[in-house]
Amino acid sequence: MRAFTFQRARTPAEAAMAALRTPGAKFIVGGTNLLDLMKLDIETPAHLIDVNGLALDMIEPLADGGLRIGALVRNTDLAADARVRRDYAVLSRALLSGASAQLRNKATTSGNLLQRTRCAYFYDTNQPCNKRVPGSGCSAIGGFSRQHAIIGASDACIATHPSDMAVAMRLLDAEIETVRPNGAPRVIPIAVFHRLPGNTPHIETALEPGELITGVRLPKPLGGVHVYRKVRDRASYAFALVSVAAVIQPDGSGRVALGGVAHRPWRIEAAERGLPGGARGVADQLLAGAKPTHDNAFKVPLVQRTLAAVLAQAKKG
């Protein structure tokens, strides 16, 4: 691990300004992803800004019936919150599908949104990777790509986003609250928060330099049956090959989002109109234009079967 300087921020605006003012600075809270990347020499921040003391760890009701989740709320606390379990059960279930209990005790809402890909080539500094070194190439293209994206990828990157929580947040139309270095607040819809790779896969979110996440807003509850199903290679502490988050209403209408298939949580609202008609047509629309590799072509029928299982589960209530 390389040497770095360290400070504890006293306010969100101070933290954001420090990040902008100091080249190579990173925010740190739980560190469950960042510290691993620093040890592997993938992330090499010159300066760490500890934001644990910013009192952003509350879950609070909103006037419109929604819920505000502070950026520093731990995954364990969020999954266990009675309001989340009752009104946003898909989010609680997605969180409990992720990582281990020990990691959930440390990981935070903002950190979960900002997780970096678990692509093996990204983690191997001996291999070219456009996320690590822009312009160096993508070793996954033409390499072993079983875990990789089947849609929304580019000639520069075929990595997937690893977060389970973010898939549920996308389903729920969450909004990300931030503060800029000048102290001005901003709200970013989660639909545009995570970027597709294009030619700049190292730019993963819509955050501006120095911008700090302060919280997440959930709209008022959707009702219906909430399901999160994650297909993975082992029963725990494994990232999704495919995951499906869904909220299904009694008439069969609803919402659906996918994980494990793209560079960001994958949701196509127009496809959801077909939910009353069954899984096959919806899956076809969700994956229209998919370009799987030889190694991960199985993900296409796996999405279809997993969505069918989710709809069957929702029908049973």
PDB file of C-alpha atoms in Angstrom:
ATOM      1  CA  MET A   1       0.000   0.000   0.000  1.00  0.00           C
ATOM      2  CA  ARG A   2       1.311   3.422  -0.946  1.00  0.00           C
ATOM      3  CA  ALA A   3       1.717   6.272   1.533  1.00  0.00           C
ATOM      4  CA  PHE A   4      -1.186   8.694   1.826  1.00  0.00           C
ATOM      5  CA  THR A   5      -2.311  11.608   3.973  1.00  0.00           C
ATOM      6  CA  PHE A   6      -5.489  11.541   6.051  1.00  0.00           C
ATOM      7  CA  GLN A   7      -8.057  13.963   7.417  1.00  0.00           C
ATOM      8  CA  ARG A   8     -11.412  13.824   9.205  1.00  0.00           C
ATOM      9  CA  ALA A   9     -14.007  16.096   7.628  1.00  0.00           C
ATOM     10  CA  ARG A  10     -16.304  18.157   9.860  1.00  0.00           C
ATOM     11  CA  THR A  11     -19.026  18.986   7.300  1.00  0.00           C
ATOM     12  CA  PRO A  12     -20.097  17.554   3.934  1.00  0.00           C
ATOM     13  CA  ALA A  13     -19.083  20.746   2.141  1.00  0.00           C
ATOM     14  CA  GLU A  14     -15.651  20.661   3.798  1.00  0.00           C
ATOM     15  CA  ALA A  15     -15.204  17.054   2.680  1.00  0.00           C
ATOM     16  CA  ALA A  16     -16.217  17.879  -0.891  1.00  0.00           C
ATOM     17  CA  MET A  17     -13.921  20.905  -1.045  1.00  0.00           C
ATOM     18  CA  ALA A  18     -10.998  18.887   0.322  1.00  0.00           C
ATOM     19  CA  ALA A  19     -11.549  16.225  -2.331  1.00  0.00           C
ATOM     20  CA  LEU A  20     -11.603  18.825  -5.093  1.00  0.00           C
ATOM     21  CA  ARG A  21      -8.587  20.701  -3.730  1.00  0.00           C
ATOM     22  CA  THR A  22      -6.381  17.621  -3.309  1.00  0.00           C
ATOM     23  CA  PRO A  23      -5.620  15.683  -6.502  1.00  0.00           C
ATOM     24  CA  GLY A  24      -6.059  11.953  -6.036  1.00  0.00           C
ATOM     25  CA  ALA A  25      -8.215  12.253  -2.896  1.00  0.00           C
ATOM     26  CA  LYS A  26     -10.849   9.667  -1.960  1.00  0.00           C
ATOM     27  CA  PHE A  27     -13.615   9.575   0.619  1.00  0.00           C
ATOM     28  CA  ILE A  28     -13.534   6.649   3.043  1.00  0.00           C
ATOM     29  CA  VAL A  29     -16.256   5.259   5.309  1.00  0.00           C
ATOM     30  CA  GLY A  30     -16.382   1.478   5.738  1.00  0.00           C
ATOM     31  CA  GLY A  31     -13.576   0.889   3.249  1.00  0.00           C
ATOM     32  CA  THR A  32     -14.805  -2.602   2.352  1.00  0.00           C
ATOM     33  CA  ASN A  33     -13.993  -2.039  -1.330  1.00  0.00           C
ATOM     34  CA  LEU A  34     -11.514   0.843  -1.303  1.00  0.00           C
ATOM     35  CA  LEU A  35      -9.015  -0.687   1.123  1.00  0.00           C
ATOM     36  CA  ASP A  36      -8.852  -3.915  -0.886  1.00  0.00           C
ATOM     37  CA  LEU A  37      -8.184  -1.916  -4.045  1.00  0.00           C
ATOM     38  CA  MET A  38      -5.487   0.106  -2.301  1.00  0.00           C
ATOM     39  CA  LYS A  39      -3.726  -3.050  -1.125  1.00  0.00           C
ATOM     40  CA  LEU A  40      -3.731  -4.346  -4.709  1.00  0.00           C
ATOM     41  CA  ASP A  41      -2.360  -1.029  -6.036  1.00  0.00           C
ATOM     42  CA  ILE A  42      -5.477  -0.502  -8.141  1.00  0.00           C
ATOM     43  CA  GLU A  43      -6.625   2.550  -6.228  1.00  0.00           C
ATOM     44  CA  THR A  44      -3.730   4.792  -5.212  1.00  0.00           C
ATOM     45  CA  PRO A  45      -5.246   7.803  -3.425  1.00  0.00           C
ATOM     46  CA  ALA A  46      -2.772  10.414  -2.233  1.00  0.00           C
ATOM     47  CA  HIS A  47      -5.236  11.615   0.397  1.00  0.00           C
ATOM     48  CA  LEU A  48      -8.079   9.946   2.322  1.00  0.00           C
ATOM     49  CA  ILE A  49     -10.983  11.973   3.703  1.00  0.00           C
ATOM     50  CA  ASP A  50     -12.802  10.231   6.543  1.00  0.00           C
ATOM     51  CA  VAL A  51     -16.499  11.190   6.443  1.00  0.00           C
ATOM     52  CA  ASN A  52     -17.679   8.870   9.232  1.00  0.00           C
ATOM     53  CA  GLY A  53     -18.280  11.809  11.567  1.00  0.00           C
ATOM     54  CA  LEU A  54     -20.748  13.676   9.352  1.00  0.00           C
ATOM     55  CA  ALA A  55     -23.962  12.422  11.014  1.00  0.00           C
ATOM     56  CA  LEU A  56     -25.320  11.004   7.759  1.00  0.00           C
ATOM     57  CA  ASP A  57     -26.430   7.715   9.318  1.00  0.00           C
ATOM     58  CA  MET A  58     -30.170   8.258   9.841  1.00  0.00           C
ATOM     59  CA  ILE A  59     -33.216   6.729   8.117  1.00  0.00           C
ATOM     60  CA  GLU A  60     -35.987   9.335   8.123  1.00  0.00           C
ATOM     61  CA  PRO A  61     -39.528   9.653   6.714  1.00  0.00           C
ATOM     62  CA  LEU A  62     -40.166  12.215   3.979  1.00  0.00           C
ATOM     63  CA  ALA A  63     -43.192  14.488   3.778  1.00  0.00           C
ATOM     64  CA  ASP A  64     -44.386  12.809   0.556  1.00  0.00           C
ATOM     65  CA  GLY A  65     -44.521   9.379   2.223  1.00  0.00           C
ATOM     66  CA  GLY A  66     -41.096   8.250   1.053  1.00  0.00           C
ATOM     67  CA  LEU A  67     -37.941   7.556   3.024  1.00  0.00           C
ATOM     68  CA  ARG A  68     -34.554   9.255   3.221  1.00  0.00           C
ATOM     69  CA  ILE A  69     -31.541   7.032   3.825  1.00  0.00           C
ATOM     70  CA  GLY A  70     -28.359   8.713   4.994  1.00  0.00           C
ATOM     71  CA  ALA A  71     -25.224   7.993   2.993  1.00  0.00           C
ATOM     72  CA  LEU A  72     -23.523   6.416   6.021  1.00  0.00           C
ATOM     73  CA  VAL A  73     -26.320   4.032   7.011  1.00  0.00           C
ATOM     74  CA  ARG A  74     -24.772   0.575   7.276  1.00  0.00           C
ATOM     75  CA  ASN A  75     -26.177  -2.153   5.051  1.00  0.00           C
ATOM     76  CA  THR A  76     -27.126  -4.282   8.064  1.00  0.00           C
ATOM     77  CA  ASP A  77     -29.117  -1.453   9.649  1.00  0.00           C
ATOM     78  CA  LEU A  78     -30.862  -0.597   6.384  1.00  0.00           C
ATOM     79  CA  ALA A  79     -31.885  -4.187   5.703  1.00  0.00           C
ATOM     80  CA  ALA A  80     -33.212  -4.575   9.259  1.00  0.00           C
ATOM     81  CA  ASP A  81     -35.152  -1.303   9.444  1.00  0.00           C
ATOM     82  CA  ALA A  82     -38.846  -2.031  10.044  1.00  0.00           C
ATOM     83  CA  ARG A  83     -39.997   0.577   7.499  1.00  0.00           C
ATOM     84  CA  VAL A  84     -37.709  -0.820   4.800  1.00  0.00           C
ATOM     85  CA  ARG A  85     -38.782  -4.395   5.501  1.00  0.00           C
ATOM     86  CA  ARG A  86     -42.460  -3.410   5.363  1.00  0.00           C
ATOM     87  CA  ASP A  87     -42.565  -0.898   2.490  1.00  0.00           C
ATOM     88  CA  TYR A  88     -39.402  -1.595   0.454  1.00  0.00           C
ATOM     89  CA  ALA A  89     -38.912  -5.304   1.006  1.00  0.00           C
ATOM     90  CA  VAL A  90     -37.111  -5.753  -2.314  1.00  0.00           C
ATOM     91  CA  LEU A  91     -34.360  -3.483  -0.998  1.00  0.00           C
ATOM     92  CA  SER A  92     -34.005  -5.393   2.263  1.00  0.00           C
ATOM     93  CA  ARG A  93     -33.826  -8.692   0.397  1.00  0.00           C
ATOM     94  CA  ALA A  94     -31.263  -7.383  -2.066  1.00  0.00           C
ATOM     95  CA  LEU A  95     -29.040  -6.170   0.767  1.00  0.00           C
ATOM     96  CA  LEU A  96     -29.220  -9.510   2.559  1.00  0.00           C
ATOM     97  CA  SER A  97     -28.166 -11.215  -0.681  1.00  0.00           C
ATOM     98  CA  GLY A  98     -24.941  -9.253  -0.779  1.00  0.00           C
ATOM     99  CA  ALA A  99     -21.553 -10.036   0.775  1.00  0.00           C
ATOM    100  CA  SER A 100     -21.332 -11.474   4.298  1.00  0.00           C
ATOM    101  CA  ALA A 101     -22.816 -10.337   7.602  1.00  0.00           C
ATOM    102  CA  GLN A 102     -19.439  -8.940   8.668  1.00  0.00           C
ATOM    103  CA  LEU A 103     -19.123  -6.845   5.518  1.00  0.00           C
ATOM    104  CA  ARG A 104     -22.732  -5.651   5.736  1.00  0.00           C
ATOM    105  CA  ASN A 105     -21.966  -4.388   9.243  1.00  0.00           C
ATOM    106  CA  LYS A 106     -19.310  -2.055   7.774  1.00  0.00           C
ATOM    107  CA  ALA A 107     -20.551  -1.292   4.252  1.00  0.00           C
ATOM    108  CA  THR A 108     -22.620   1.851   3.720  1.00  0.00           C
ATOM    109  CA  THR A 109     -25.362   3.040   1.405  1.00  0.00           C
ATOM    110  CA  SER A 110     -23.072   5.401  -0.513  1.00  0.00           C
ATOM    111  CA  GLY A 111     -20.214   2.909  -0.660  1.00  0.00           C
ATOM    112  CA  ASN A 112     -22.515   0.241  -2.039  1.00  0.00           C
ATOM    113  CA  LEU A 113     -23.614   2.537  -4.855  1.00  0.00           C
ATOM    114  CA  LEU A 114     -19.970   3.309  -5.654  1.00  0.00           C
ATOM    115  CA  GLN A 115     -18.645  -0.256  -5.693  1.00  0.00           C
ATOM    116  CA  ARG A 116     -16.216  -0.937  -8.484  1.00  0.00           C
ATOM    117  CA  THR A 117     -16.489  -3.948 -10.755  1.00  0.00           C
ATOM    118  CA  ARG A 118     -15.322  -7.385  -9.650  1.00  0.00           C
ATOM    119  CA  CYS A 119     -13.942  -8.180 -13.123  1.00  0.00           C
ATOM    120  CA  ALA A 120     -10.909 -10.427 -12.621  1.00  0.00           C
ATOM    121  CA  TYR A 121      -8.927  -8.477 -15.220  1.00  0.00           C
ATOM    122  CA  PHE A 122      -9.619  -5.216 -13.377  1.00  0.00           C
ATOM    123  CA  TYR A 123      -8.175  -6.807 -10.241  1.00  0.00           C
ATOM    124  CA  ASP A 124      -5.074  -8.135 -12.038  1.00  0.00           C
ATOM    125  CA  THR A 125      -2.644  -5.271 -12.513  1.00  0.00           C
ATOM    126  CA  ASN A 126      -0.616  -7.400 -14.937  1.00  0.00           C
ATOM    127  CA  GLN A 127      -3.499  -7.286 -17.416  1.00  0.00           C
ATOM    128  CA  PRO A 128      -4.620  -4.331 -19.549  1.00  0.00           C
ATOM    129  CA  CYS A 129      -7.832  -2.730 -18.297  1.00  0.00           C
ATOM    130  CA  ASN A 130      -9.447   0.476 -19.496  1.00  0.00           C
ATOM    131  CA  LYS A 131     -11.003   1.026 -16.070  1.00  0.00           C
ATOM    132  CA  ARG A 132      -7.597   1.022 -14.391  1.00  0.00           C
ATOM    133  CA  VAL A 133      -5.539   2.586 -17.166  1.00  0.00           C
ATOM    134  CA  PRO A 134      -7.684   4.348 -19.784  1.00  0.00           C
ATOM    135  CA  GLY A 135      -6.673   3.416 -23.299  1.00  0.00           C
ATOM    136  CA  SER A 136      -4.745   0.284 -22.308  1.00  0.00           C
ATOM    137  CA  GLY A 137      -7.372  -2.152 -23.633  1.00  0.00           C
ATOM    138  CA  CYS A 138      -9.896  -4.610 -22.245  1.00  0.00           C
ATOM    139  CA  SER A 139      -8.505  -8.049 -21.451  1.00  0.00           C
ATOM    140  CA  ALA A 140     -11.984  -9.478 -20.878  1.00  0.00           C
ATOM    141  CA  ILE A 141     -12.812  -9.012 -24.551  1.00  0.00           C
ATOM    142  CA  GLY A 142     -11.428 -12.183 -26.041  1.00  0.00           C
ATOM    143  CA  GLY A 143     -10.590 -13.497 -22.584  1.00  0.00           C
ATOM    144  CA  PHE A 144     -12.608 -15.528 -20.093  1.00  0.00           C
ATOM    145  CA  SER A 145     -15.890 -13.634 -19.805  1.00  0.00           C
ATOM    146  CA  ARG A 146     -18.356 -15.872 -17.987  1.00  0.00           C
ATOM    147  CA  GLN A 147     -19.173 -13.194 -15.364  1.00  0.00           C
ATOM    148  CA  HIS A 148     -19.309 -10.290 -17.787  1.00  0.00           C
ATOM    149  CA  ALA A 149     -21.947  -8.078 -19.394  1.00  0.00           C
ATOM    150  CA  ILE A 150     -24.252  -9.246 -22.132  1.00  0.00           C
ATOM    151  CA  ILE A 151     -25.880  -5.863 -22.799  1.00  0.00           C
ATOM    152  CA  GLY A 152     -24.926  -2.203 -22.597  1.00  0.00           C
ATOM    153  CA  ALA A 153     -21.221  -2.990 -23.013  1.00  0.00           C
ATOM    154  CA  SER A 154     -18.793  -1.406 -25.458  1.00  0.00           C
ATOM    155  CA  ASP A 155     -15.561  -2.104 -27.317  1.00  0.00           C
ATOM    156  CA  ALA A 156     -13.764  -0.552 -24.330  1.00  0.00           C
ATOM    157  CA  CYS A 157     -15.316  -2.561 -21.474  1.00  0.00           C
ATOM    158  CA  ILE A 158     -17.653  -5.509 -20.812  1.00  0.00           C
ATOM    159  CA  ALA A 159     -17.564  -5.387 -17.000  1.00  0.00           C
ATOM    160  CA  THR A 160     -20.680  -5.622 -14.828  1.00  0.00           C
ATOM    161  CA  HIS A 161     -21.736  -3.566 -11.834  1.00  0.00           C
ATOM    162  CA  PRO A 162     -21.550  -5.746  -8.692  1.00  0.00           C
ATOM    163  CA  SER A 163     -24.087  -4.135  -6.335  1.00  0.00           C
ATOM    164  CA  ASP A 164     -27.293  -5.929  -5.330  1.00  0.00           C
ATOM    165  CA  MET A 165     -28.571  -2.875  -3.477  1.00  0.00           C
ATOM    166  CA  ALA A 166     -28.251  -0.664  -6.559  1.00  0.00           C
ATOM    167  CA  VAL A 167     -30.512  -3.004  -8.568  1.00  0.00           C
ATOM    168  CA  ALA A 168     -33.278  -2.612  -5.983  1.00  0.00           C
ATOM    169  CA  MET A 169     -32.689   1.140  -5.808  1.00  0.00           C
ATOM    170  CA  ARG A 170     -33.050   1.367  -9.599  1.00  0.00           C
ATOM    171  CA  LEU A 171     -36.296  -0.567  -9.417  1.00  0.00           C
ATOM    172  CA  LEU A 172     -37.627   1.844  -6.783  1.00  0.00           C
ATOM    173  CA  ASP A 173     -36.614   4.999  -8.730  1.00  0.00           C
ATOM    174  CA  ALA A 174     -34.359   6.226  -5.945  1.00  0.00           C
ATOM    175  CA  GLU A 175     -32.719   9.648  -6.080  1.00  0.00           C
ATOM    176  CA  ILE A 176     -29.159  10.332  -4.952  1.00  0.00           C
ATOM    177  CA  GLU A 177     -28.570  13.438  -2.825  1.00  0.00           C
ATOM    178  CA  THR A 178     -25.132  15.035  -3.035  1.00  0.00           C
ATOM    179  CA  VAL A 179     -23.224  18.137  -2.046  1.00  0.00           C
ATOM    180  CA  ARG A 180     -20.788  19.880  -4.364  1.00  0.00           C
ATOM    181  CA  PRO A 181     -17.515  21.471  -3.256  1.00  0.00           C
ATOM    182  CA  ASN A 182     -19.177  24.930  -3.207  1.00  0.00           C
ATOM    183  CA  GLY A 183     -21.738  23.607  -0.732  1.00  0.00           C
ATOM    184  CA  ALA A 184     -24.595  23.446  -3.257  1.00  0.00           C
ATOM    185  CA  PRO A 185     -26.843  20.371  -3.010  1.00  0.00           C
ATOM    186  CA  ARG A 186     -27.822  18.269  -6.025  1.00  0.00           C
ATOM    187  CA  VAL A 187     -30.263  15.420  -6.635  1.00  0.00           C
ATOM    188  CA  ILE A 188     -29.384  12.776  -9.259  1.00  0.00           C
ATOM    189  CA  PRO A 189     -32.001  10.216 -10.405  1.00  0.00           C
ATOM    190  CA  ILE A 190     -30.536   6.742 -10.096  1.00  0.00           C
ATOM    191  CA  ALA A 191     -31.541   6.082 -13.709  1.00  0.00           C
ATOM    192  CA  VAL A 192     -28.671   8.368 -14.798  1.00  0.00           C
ATOM    193  CA  PHE A 193     -26.350   7.948 -11.813  1.00  0.00           C
ATOM    194  CA  HIS A 194     -24.451   4.903 -13.137  1.00  0.00           C
ATOM    195  CA  ARG A 195     -22.957   5.347 -16.604  1.00  0.00           C
ATOM    196  CA  LEU A 196     -22.587   2.884 -19.439  1.00  0.00           C
ATOM    197  CA  PRO A 197     -18.922   2.329 -20.397  1.00  0.00           C
ATOM    198  CA  GLY A 198     -18.801   3.866 -23.869  1.00  0.00           C
ATOM    199  CA  ASN A 199     -15.245   4.998 -24.528  1.00  0.00           C
ATOM    200  CA  THR A 200     -14.680   6.096 -20.919  1.00  0.00           C
ATOM    201  CA  PRO A 201     -15.363   3.079 -18.668  1.00  0.00           C
ATOM    202  CA  HIS A 202     -13.201   4.604 -15.920  1.00  0.00           C
ATOM    203  CA  ILE A 203     -15.897   7.296 -15.446  1.00  0.00           C
ATOM    204  CA  GLU A 204     -18.506   5.174 -13.720  1.00  0.00           C
ATOM    205  CA  THR A 205     -21.019   7.646 -12.280  1.00  0.00           C
ATOM    206  CA  ALA A 206     -22.507  11.085 -12.881  1.00  0.00           C
ATOM    207  CA  LEU A 207     -20.667  12.539  -9.859  1.00  0.00           C
ATOM    208  CA  GLU A 208     -18.567  15.617 -10.503  1.00  0.00           C
ATOM    209  CA  PRO A 209     -15.018  16.011  -9.094  1.00  0.00           C
ATOM    210  CA  GLY A 210     -15.230  16.346  -5.321  1.00  0.00           C
ATOM    211  CA  GLU A 211     -18.986  15.705  -5.151  1.00  0.00           C
ATOM    212  CA  LEU A 212     -20.055  13.768  -2.048  1.00  0.00           C
ATOM    213  CA  ILE A 213     -23.120  11.558  -1.672  1.00  0.00           C
ATOM    214  CA  THR A 214     -25.107  12.594   1.410  1.00  0.00           C
ATOM    215  CA  GLY A 215     -28.193  10.422   1.123  1.00  0.00           C
ATOM    216  CA  VAL A 216     -30.711   8.515  -0.960  1.00  0.00           C
ATOM    217  CA  ARG A 217     -34.404   9.319  -1.317  1.00  0.00           C
ATOM    218  CA  LEU A 218     -36.947   6.573  -1.878  1.00  0.00           C
ATOM    219  CA  PRO A 219     -40.354   7.595  -3.288  1.00  0.00           C
ATOM    220  CA  LYS A 220     -43.519   6.574  -1.472  1.00  0.00           C
ATOM    221  CA  PRO A 221     -44.052   2.790  -1.297  1.00  0.00           C
ATOM    222  CA  LEU A 222     -45.248   0.921  -4.369  1.00  0.00           C
ATOM    223  CA  GLY A 223     -47.205  -1.839  -2.633  1.00  0.00           C
ATOM    224  CA  GLY A 224     -47.452  -5.176  -4.403  1.00  0.00           C
ATOM    225  CA  VAL A 225     -45.274  -8.237  -3.923  1.00  0.00           C
ATOM    226  CA  HIS A 226     -41.530  -7.600  -3.657  1.00  0.00           C
ATOM    227  CA  VAL A 227     -39.072 -10.238  -4.877  1.00  0.00           C
ATOM    228  CA  TYR A 228     -35.295 -10.298  -5.229  1.00  0.00           C
ATOM    229  CA  ARG A 229     -33.783 -13.429  -6.719  1.00  0.00           C
ATOM    230  CA  LYS A 230     -30.033 -13.824  -7.173  1.00  0.00           C
ATOM    231  CA  VAL A 231     -28.450 -16.616  -9.193  1.00  0.00           C
ATOM    232  CA  ARG A 232     -24.797 -17.190  -8.309  1.00  0.00           C
ATOM    233  CA  ASP A 233     -22.145 -19.866  -8.258  1.00  0.00           C
ATOM    234  CA  ARG A 234     -22.415 -20.510  -4.515  1.00  0.00           C
ATOM    235  CA  ALA A 235     -25.018 -19.796  -1.873  1.00  0.00           C
ATOM    236  CA  SER A 236     -23.259 -16.914  -0.120  1.00  0.00           C
ATOM    237  CA  TYR A 237     -20.579 -14.276  -0.603  1.00  0.00           C
ATOM    238  CA  ALA A 238     -20.738 -14.465  -4.388  1.00  0.00           C
ATOM    239  CA  PHE A 239     -21.647 -11.887  -6.994  1.00  0.00           C
ATOM    240  CA  ALA A 240     -24.642 -12.366  -9.261  1.00  0.00           C
ATOM    241  CA  LEU A 241     -24.464 -14.183 -12.542  1.00  0.00           C
ATOM    242  CA  VAL A 242     -27.992 -12.834 -12.952  1.00  0.00           C
ATOM    243  CA  SER A 243     -30.307 -11.174 -10.469  1.00  0.00           C
ATOM    244  CA  VAL A 244     -33.910 -10.028 -10.813  1.00  0.00           C
ATOM    245  CA  ALA A 245     -35.587  -7.400  -8.636  1.00  0.00           C
ATOM    246  CA  ALA A 246     -39.328  -7.050  -9.089  1.00  0.00           C
ATOM    247  CA  VAL A 247     -42.412  -5.429  -7.617  1.00  0.00           C
ATOM    248  CA  ILE A 248     -45.564  -7.075  -8.948  1.00  0.00           C
ATOM    249  CA  GLN A 249     -49.115  -5.808  -8.409  1.00  0.00           C
ATOM    250  CA  PRO A 250     -52.229  -8.011  -8.053  1.00  0.00           C
ATOM    251  CA  ASP A 251     -53.201  -7.402 -11.719  1.00  0.00           C
ATOM    252  CA  GLY A 252     -49.783  -8.639 -12.906  1.00  0.00           C
ATOM    253  CA  SER A 253     -48.372  -5.214 -13.720  1.00  0.00           C
ATOM    254  CA  GLY A 254     -45.229  -4.005 -12.047  1.00  0.00           C
ATOM    255  CA  ARG A 255     -41.543  -3.252 -12.377  1.00  0.00           C
ATOM    256  CA  VAL A 256     -38.439  -5.327 -12.993  1.00  0.00           C
ATOM    257  CA  ALA A 257     -34.697  -4.635 -12.946  1.00  0.00           C
ATOM    258  CA  LEU A 258     -31.724  -6.900 -13.630  1.00  0.00           C
ATOM    259  CA  GLY A 259     -28.296  -7.258 -12.078  1.00  0.00           C
ATOM    260  CA  GLY A 260     -25.241  -9.135 -13.311  1.00  0.00           C
ATOM    261  CA  VAL A 261     -25.886  -8.385 -16.977  1.00  0.00           C
ATOM    262  CA  ALA A 262     -24.625  -4.847 -17.585  1.00  0.00           C
ATOM    263  CA  HIS A 263     -22.282  -2.074 -16.528  1.00  0.00           C
ATOM    264  CA  ARG A 264     -25.099  -0.633 -14.399  1.00  0.00           C
ATOM    265  CA  PRO A 265     -28.379  -1.934 -12.928  1.00  0.00           C
ATOM    266  CA  TRP A 266     -30.486  -2.727 -15.972  1.00  0.00           C
ATOM    267  CA  ARG A 267     -34.071  -1.550 -16.286  1.00  0.00           C
ATOM    268  CA  ILE A 268     -36.109  -0.806 -19.407  1.00  0.00           C
ATOM    269  CA  GLU A 269     -39.409   0.728 -18.328  1.00  0.00           C
ATOM    270  CA  ALA A 270     -41.097   0.085 -21.686  1.00  0.00           C
ATOM    271  CA  ALA A 271     -40.563  -3.656 -21.253  1.00  0.00           C
ATOM    272  CA  GLU A 272     -42.568  -3.651 -18.029  1.00  0.00           C
ATOM    273  CA  ARG A 273     -45.816  -3.095 -19.898  1.00  0.00           C
ATOM    274  CA  GLY A 274     -45.587  -6.732 -20.964  1.00  0.00           C
ATOM    275  CA  LEU A 275     -45.411  -8.174 -17.425  1.00  0.00           C
ATOM    276  CA  PRO A 276     -49.061  -9.313 -17.322  1.00  0.00           C
ATOM    277  CA  GLY A 277     -48.327 -11.405 -20.409  1.00  0.00           C
ATOM    278  CA  GLY A 278     -45.503 -13.383 -18.818  1.00  0.00           C
ATOM    279  CA  ALA A 279     -41.742 -13.495 -18.602  1.00  0.00           C
ATOM    280  CA  ARG A 280     -40.620 -14.370 -22.129  1.00  0.00           C
ATOM    281  CA  GLY A 281     -41.692 -11.185 -23.892  1.00  0.00           C
ATOM    282  CA  VAL A 282     -40.395  -8.982 -21.086  1.00  0.00           C
ATOM    283  CA  ALA A 283     -37.030 -10.734 -21.067  1.00  0.00           C
ATOM    284  CA  ASP A 284     -36.780 -10.365 -24.837  1.00  0.00           C
ATOM    285  CA  GLN A 285     -37.320  -6.608 -24.564  1.00  0.00           C
ATOM    286  CA  LEU A 286     -34.949  -6.231 -21.624  1.00  0.00           C
ATOM    287  CA  LEU A 287     -32.195  -7.968 -23.562  1.00  0.00           C
ATOM    288  CA  ALA A 288     -32.933  -6.572 -27.022  1.00  0.00           C
ATOM    289  CA  GLY A 289     -29.585  -5.942 -28.669  1.00  0.00           C
ATOM    290  CA  ALA A 290     -27.703  -8.194 -26.262  1.00  0.00           C
ATOM    291  CA  LYS A 291     -24.235  -9.262 -27.406  1.00  0.00           C
ATOM    292  CA  PRO A 292     -23.182 -12.172 -25.197  1.00  0.00           C
ATOM    293  CA  THR A 293     -19.821 -13.841 -25.557  1.00  0.00           C
ATOM    294  CA  HIS A 294     -19.236 -17.559 -26.020  1.00  0.00           C
ATOM    295  CA  ASP A 295     -18.612 -17.833 -22.261  1.00  0.00           C
ATOM    296  CA  ASN A 296     -21.712 -16.010 -21.034  1.00  0.00           C
ATOM    297  CA  ALA A 297     -24.382 -16.731 -23.645  1.00  0.00           C
ATOM    298  CA  PHE A 298     -26.091 -18.845 -20.963  1.00  0.00           C
ATOM    299  CA  LYS A 299     -27.129 -15.602 -19.249  1.00  0.00           C
ATOM    300  CA  VAL A 300     -29.802 -14.922 -21.875  1.00  0.00           C
ATOM    301  CA  PRO A 301     -31.936 -18.008 -21.096  1.00  0.00           C
ATOM    302  CA  LEU A 302     -30.978 -17.649 -17.421  1.00  0.00           C
ATOM    303  CA  VAL A 303     -32.611 -14.196 -17.339  1.00  0.00           C
ATOM    304  CA  GLN A 304     -35.731 -15.676 -18.930  1.00  0.00           C
ATOM    305  CA  ARG A 305     -35.957 -18.540 -16.438  1.00  0.00           C
ATOM    306  CA  THR A 306     -35.150 -16.383 -13.417  1.00  0.00           C
ATOM    307  CA  LEU A 307     -37.757 -13.794 -14.369  1.00  0.00           C
ATOM    308  CA  ALA A 308     -40.320 -16.564 -14.874  1.00  0.00           C
ATOM    309  CA  ALA A 309     -39.517 -17.913 -11.402  1.00  0.00           C
ATOM    310  CA  VAL A 310     -39.866 -14.424  -9.906  1.00  0.00           C
ATOM    311  CA  LEU A 311     -43.266 -13.891 -11.536  1.00  0.00           C
ATOM    312  CA  ALA A 312     -44.443 -17.289 -10.335  1.00  0.00           C
ATOM    313  CA  GLN A 313     -43.281 -16.470  -6.806  1.00  0.00           C
ATOM    314  CA  ALA A 314     -45.050 -13.119  -6.913  1.00  0.00           C
ATOM    315  CA  LYS A 315     -48.270 -14.743  -8.085  1.00  0.00           C
ATOM    316  CA  LYS A 316     -48.235 -16.955  -5.017  1.00  0.00           C
ATOM    317  CA  GLY A 317     -47.784 -13.850  -2.870  1.00  0.00           C
TER     318      GLY A 317
END
